Amino acid sequence: MTDTTLTSWPARIRSLRQTLTRHPLFLPVLTLLVLLLVNRAFNAHFFHVENKDGHLFGSLIDILNRASPLALVALGMTPVIATRGVDVSVGAVVAICAATAAVLIGGNMQIVNGVETYVSNVPLAVAIIAALAVGLLCGLWNGALVSVVGMQPIIATLILMVAGRGIAQLLTSGQIITIYYQPYFFLGAGFLFGLPFALYIVAAVGLLLWFLTKRTALGLFITAIGINPTASHFAGIKARAITLCVYGFSGLMAGAAGLVISANVKSADGNNAGLLMELDAILAVTLGGTSLAGGRFSLVGSLIGALIIQTLTYTTYSIGVPPEANLVVKAIVVFVVCVVQSEPVRRLIIRDPSWQGAMR
Amino acid sequence: MSTFAKSWLRTDRLTDVRTLPLLITLGLFLLMFAYGSVAYRGFFSLQVFFNLFIDNAFLLIVAIGMTFVVISGGIDLSVGGLVAVTTMISATLVQSHHWPIWVVTPLVLAIGAAFGAFQGVLIQYFRLQPFIVTLGGLFLTRGLCFLINIESITISDPAYTAVSEFRLHLPGADLSANVLIATATFVAALWLAHYSEFGRVVYAIGGSERSALLMGLPVARTKVLVYTLSGFCAALGGVTFTFYMLSGYGLHAQGMELDAIAATVIGGTLLTGGVGYVTGTLFGVLILGVIQTLITFDGTLSSWWTRIVIGALLCAFCVMQRLLERHTAARRTAHSNVRKVAAPPTTPVAAEAAIPLQQGSAR
């Protein structure tokens, strides 16, 4: 294939197809497209986006909006999984941070100039920063257990997963705390330039992370730790510090997701906020093509993975499958994706000689 | 038997890294029970002690299955869901279809074992991570519960109520049928872990899967069997849970997989595999039970303190495991005169790293 100008069209298309199918994002994007088309088949208005008072409305916007907490958590989880770790405490951290924000904001009714208004207990910025700081602290705790003490990531984060719901309950004294402070709701339900505000948070975090991992050496370091911790240590990478930061970031993102969720439902529930979210986040990251064995990660993939999960939820609701079946559908997706990605099946499916040559 | 007793009385065994966590657990349990006896009136009685077994029989059974999985170097997150789906299937078959108890029980046990085997096959033959596969299993089982029925189903079948209300009267205290089932499981597990070929292979796999393969041990078969056993134990736990609650509900046993893992770890089983005792798991379960009992007796503390204390204990024991591991590693390197290098930050489940090397000789 030295002279491309002489190559016939079918050959060109074949080579284009090969580059496409070998692209790491091929499978996630395909899955998402298929899901969207399934939805379109059931609902003719699915792709319809409407402009009401400068706000965009429609199924697609709805999916984007609802997927944003999961997208945040998945973005935080991606570097963790890339270092061959896992953070199963994110669901509990979501609950803790939501509880912190709710307790700090609360909302008291006061009469200001003869008008009944709700004011928060502490300034909004303080509450948000405090909640994020708590998330960061939780993440750093996990990171310290993994990198300093040297525990297995699953176990280290399992501790906070077990204790976290108890801590959230402790903060809220076992109650569901309702938030009455209006400006706080903007985080979860607000619109900016026609799009949900939460999307901007996801975009900002995504861009920042993309910049840090692609434009600095951080991405390389994270991948190196995932491929071989010992070798990267000898290569002079500060593996401990990076691992600590990666878990801290995951906790911070769980905190941000907790803020968005609590602003969305206008309350904090220690028991149910972020329930099973760790599993959804791991699933989103896996669906996005990030290897659970570490050493390879895709931020865009994780975002697409979060969208796939939210679309899947939307689909099960809209085609009339009982919401209870949602878990079963997810489970089947987990099994199918894992089996398809597994080594033996890959070897069976891909009989492309050039690919096998690359493997050798 | 006497040699067995003698080997336990040897003092060097007491300071062995492998038995030390077990002894600490035992000491902690005695300490907590003693504290309760001093602090609260009516705590120190045989019935309170037996209640630990009555209220935690299902957890013990589930945790025993988990112990085998953890010793083999894996993890099983699906057990809580499996317990719930077992209560659900039992309750539906008994209440809606009036199936007799002796048909339902073997059926759900077979379902549990089959589900475990399915997960084991995925883990072993498709080279998937146990964590992810059993996570999918948790989703699937919980989802199935709610597909069967979203409501709680109360069981009023006379045979079930009879088993549930059965009490074995002992001088000073009563025992329920669940305790008898758990005791039988415990004895069987003791034999399986320490006196059978299967148990030896499980320990060998946990120690080093590659070495086990090179020794010609049936690694693939045993790993599938370990998950089958865990599925079976979860289903048996589900059956005893049905007797305990006399109902089936999709939210039953929420978070039980974590309790089971916590009990296993507190009982001194190493999460890296290869080291652990079924007896330790028993004391792990008893410690979790005693925490709950202490909080109940106190009356002013809320139940969420249970989770915090369990988390703190889990943390303490994991840190201790790491310290002991480092201690032995340091001693080993000192003996072999190898230059000591700084420990790498973390290497999760060493077996996974070795997988690509094994593929050729896996079967």
XYZ file of C-alpha atoms in Angstrom, chain A residues 75-320:
246
model
C -14.474 11.169 34.736
C -13.088 10.908 38.259
C -13.046 7.123 38.093
C -11.230 6.928 34.746
C -7.714 7.906 35.963
C -8.214 5.664 39.005
C -8.964 2.665 36.807
C -6.107 3.663 34.491
C -3.706 3.225 37.435
C -5.106 -0.298 37.816
C -7.208 0.696 40.802
C -10.891 1.062 41.420
C -12.913 3.342 43.671
C -16.033 1.651 45.003
C -16.674 4.355 47.591
C -17.970 7.024 45.176
C -21.624 6.272 45.901
C -21.050 6.760 49.620
C -18.972 9.911 49.000
C -21.838 11.303 46.911
C -24.117 10.737 49.906
C -21.639 12.317 52.357
C -21.097 15.425 50.218
C -24.800 15.853 49.481
C -25.441 15.606 53.215
C -22.715 18.161 53.984
C -24.116 20.640 51.478
C -27.687 20.101 52.659
C -26.808 20.529 56.332
C -24.813 23.703 55.629
C -27.386 25.263 53.328
C -30.584 23.991 54.852
C -32.738 27.022 54.292
C -34.649 29.099 56.828
C -37.695 31.133 56.002
C -37.212 34.800 56.832
C -39.290 37.843 56.109
C -37.206 40.302 54.125
C -39.018 43.566 53.329
C -42.325 41.881 53.949
C -41.590 39.065 51.478
C -41.144 35.459 52.609
C -37.754 34.297 51.405
C -35.543 31.368 52.219
C -31.973 32.107 53.148
C -29.206 29.603 53.588
C -27.474 28.924 56.892
C -24.068 29.732 55.468
C -23.148 31.536 52.245
C -23.667 29.347 49.188
C -20.013 29.450 48.142
C -18.893 28.291 51.588
C -21.315 25.366 51.483
C -20.225 24.315 48.008
C -16.538 24.592 48.835
C -17.045 22.707 52.102
C -18.877 19.881 50.334
C -16.188 19.640 47.662
C -13.493 19.722 50.350
C -15.190 16.840 52.142
C -15.234 14.922 48.860
C -11.568 15.653 48.298
C -10.784 14.557 51.850
C -12.624 11.260 51.335
C -10.687 10.722 48.107
C -7.357 11.533 49.753
C -8.182 9.093 52.547
C -8.710 6.360 49.938
C -5.567 7.435 48.141
C -3.531 7.338 51.330
C -4.727 3.815 52.102
C -3.830 2.686 48.591
C -0.534 4.495 48.055
C 0.915 4.915 51.538
C -0.430 1.871 53.380
C -0.381 -0.206 50.210
C -3.795 -1.843 50.381
C -5.592 -3.300 47.402
C -7.712 -0.513 45.904
C -10.967 -2.492 46.125
C -10.478 -3.100 49.821
C -9.185 0.366 50.646
C -12.223 1.992 49.075
C -14.548 -0.709 50.410
C -13.887 0.643 53.901
C -15.332 4.035 53.031
C -18.102 2.352 51.086
C -19.172 0.494 54.227
C -18.682 3.374 56.642
C -19.669 6.188 54.267
C -23.418 5.659 54.399
C -23.167 5.596 58.174
C -21.257 8.884 58.131
C -23.851 10.439 55.786
C -26.608 9.260 58.142
C -24.703 10.724 61.045
C -24.473 14.104 59.303
C -28.178 14.182 58.521
C -29.127 12.499 61.851
C -30.842 9.781 59.864
C -33.312 12.149 58.215
C -33.832 13.173 54.633
C -32.811 16.834 54.713
C -34.813 19.095 52.446
C -33.091 22.124 50.966
C -35.168 25.277 50.605
C -32.558 27.670 49.252
C -33.483 28.673 45.700
C -30.071 29.681 44.188
C -28.630 26.261 45.084
C -31.069 24.527 42.726
C -29.342 26.240 39.808
C -26.556 23.634 40.085
C -28.908 20.822 39.264
C -31.772 22.358 37.317
C -30.440 25.689 36.080
C -30.023 26.663 32.439
C -27.185 28.722 30.977
C -27.288 29.814 27.312
C -30.112 27.382 26.699
C -28.329 24.323 28.045
C -28.503 22.725 31.524
C -25.862 24.201 33.829
C -24.623 20.768 34.921
C -23.404 20.179 31.364
C -21.002 23.101 31.691
C -19.543 21.586 34.857
C -18.990 18.292 33.040
C -17.482 20.101 30.058
C -15.159 22.171 32.254
C -13.949 19.136 34.181
C -13.599 17.112 30.999
C -11.551 19.817 29.294
C -9.345 20.342 32.325
C -8.702 16.619 32.626
C -8.121 16.305 28.895
C -5.615 19.146 29.020
C -3.813 17.679 32.039
C -3.553 14.193 30.585
C -2.864 15.037 26.937
C -0.916 18.279 27.086
C 1.206 17.439 30.121
C 3.022 14.237 30.981
C 0.462 13.336 33.625
C -1.493 11.053 31.285
C 1.681 9.181 30.433
C 2.568 8.801 34.113
C -0.895 7.495 34.983
C -0.755 4.965 32.155
C 2.756 3.937 33.156
C 1.651 3.275 36.740
C -1.241 1.211 35.398
C 0.987 -0.882 33.171
C 3.689 -1.576 35.723
C 3.862 0.185 39.105
C 7.310 -1.144 39.908
C 8.838 -0.217 36.585
C 7.340 3.280 36.702
C 8.712 3.671 40.229
C 12.192 2.788 39.017
C 11.728 5.094 36.042
C 11.481 7.939 38.531
C 7.747 8.548 38.439
C 6.401 9.724 41.777
C 3.856 6.925 41.764
C 2.687 7.482 45.335
C 1.914 11.154 44.871
C 0.144 10.548 41.582
C -1.939 7.703 43.020
C -2.895 9.911 45.941
C -3.932 12.733 43.571
C -5.898 10.383 41.333
C -8.010 9.111 44.237
C -8.359 12.630 45.607
C -9.691 13.742 42.236
C -12.148 10.846 42.166
C -13.442 11.906 45.604
C -13.694 15.524 44.453
C -15.732 14.485 41.418
C -18.010 12.352 43.594
C -18.485 15.484 45.726
C -19.411 17.531 42.653
C -21.858 14.814 41.584
C -23.323 14.881 45.104
C -23.911 18.636 44.769
C -25.615 18.249 41.389
C -27.785 15.360 42.605
C -28.837 17.063 45.830
C -29.589 20.283 43.928
C -31.629 18.278 41.465
C -33.816 16.502 44.011
C -33.669 19.441 46.462
C -32.776 17.154 49.341
C -30.073 14.891 50.708
C -30.828 11.281 51.585
C -27.995 9.502 53.371
C -29.384 6.097 52.466
C -30.248 6.449 48.813
C -28.196 9.298 47.341
C -25.775 7.796 44.860
C -26.901 4.256 45.610
C -25.153 1.767 43.291
C -23.478 4.735 41.605
C -20.020 3.209 41.935
C -21.230 0.297 39.887
C -22.716 2.555 37.219
C -19.501 4.575 37.071
C -17.322 1.480 36.692
C -19.699 0.257 34.014
C -19.531 3.624 32.205
C -15.734 3.601 32.262
C -15.607 -0.010 31.051
C -18.137 0.635 28.297
C -15.977 3.540 27.174
C -13.143 1.185 26.381
C -10.932 1.790 29.414
C -9.265 -1.456 30.386
C -9.915 -2.585 33.953
C -6.441 -4.067 33.966
C -5.108 -0.504 33.818
C -2.683 1.161 31.481
C -5.152 2.439 28.905
C -7.877 4.998 29.327
C -10.206 7.201 27.352
C -11.941 10.244 28.829
C -14.248 10.677 25.848
C -15.034 6.985 26.131
C -16.093 7.389 29.762
C -18.396 10.277 28.825
C -19.924 8.175 26.057
C -20.219 5.304 28.539
C -22.180 7.526 30.938
C -24.433 8.578 28.055
C -24.953 4.940 27.075
C -26.072 4.067 30.596
C -28.426 7.025 30.833
C -29.846 6.302 27.357
C -30.300 2.674 28.382
C -32.251 3.807 31.439
C -34.280 6.188 29.293
C -34.979 3.418 26.792
C -36.180 0.927 29.363
C -38.544 3.555 30.727
C -39.804 4.774 27.353
C -40.446 1.408 25.693
C -42.588 0.389 28.621
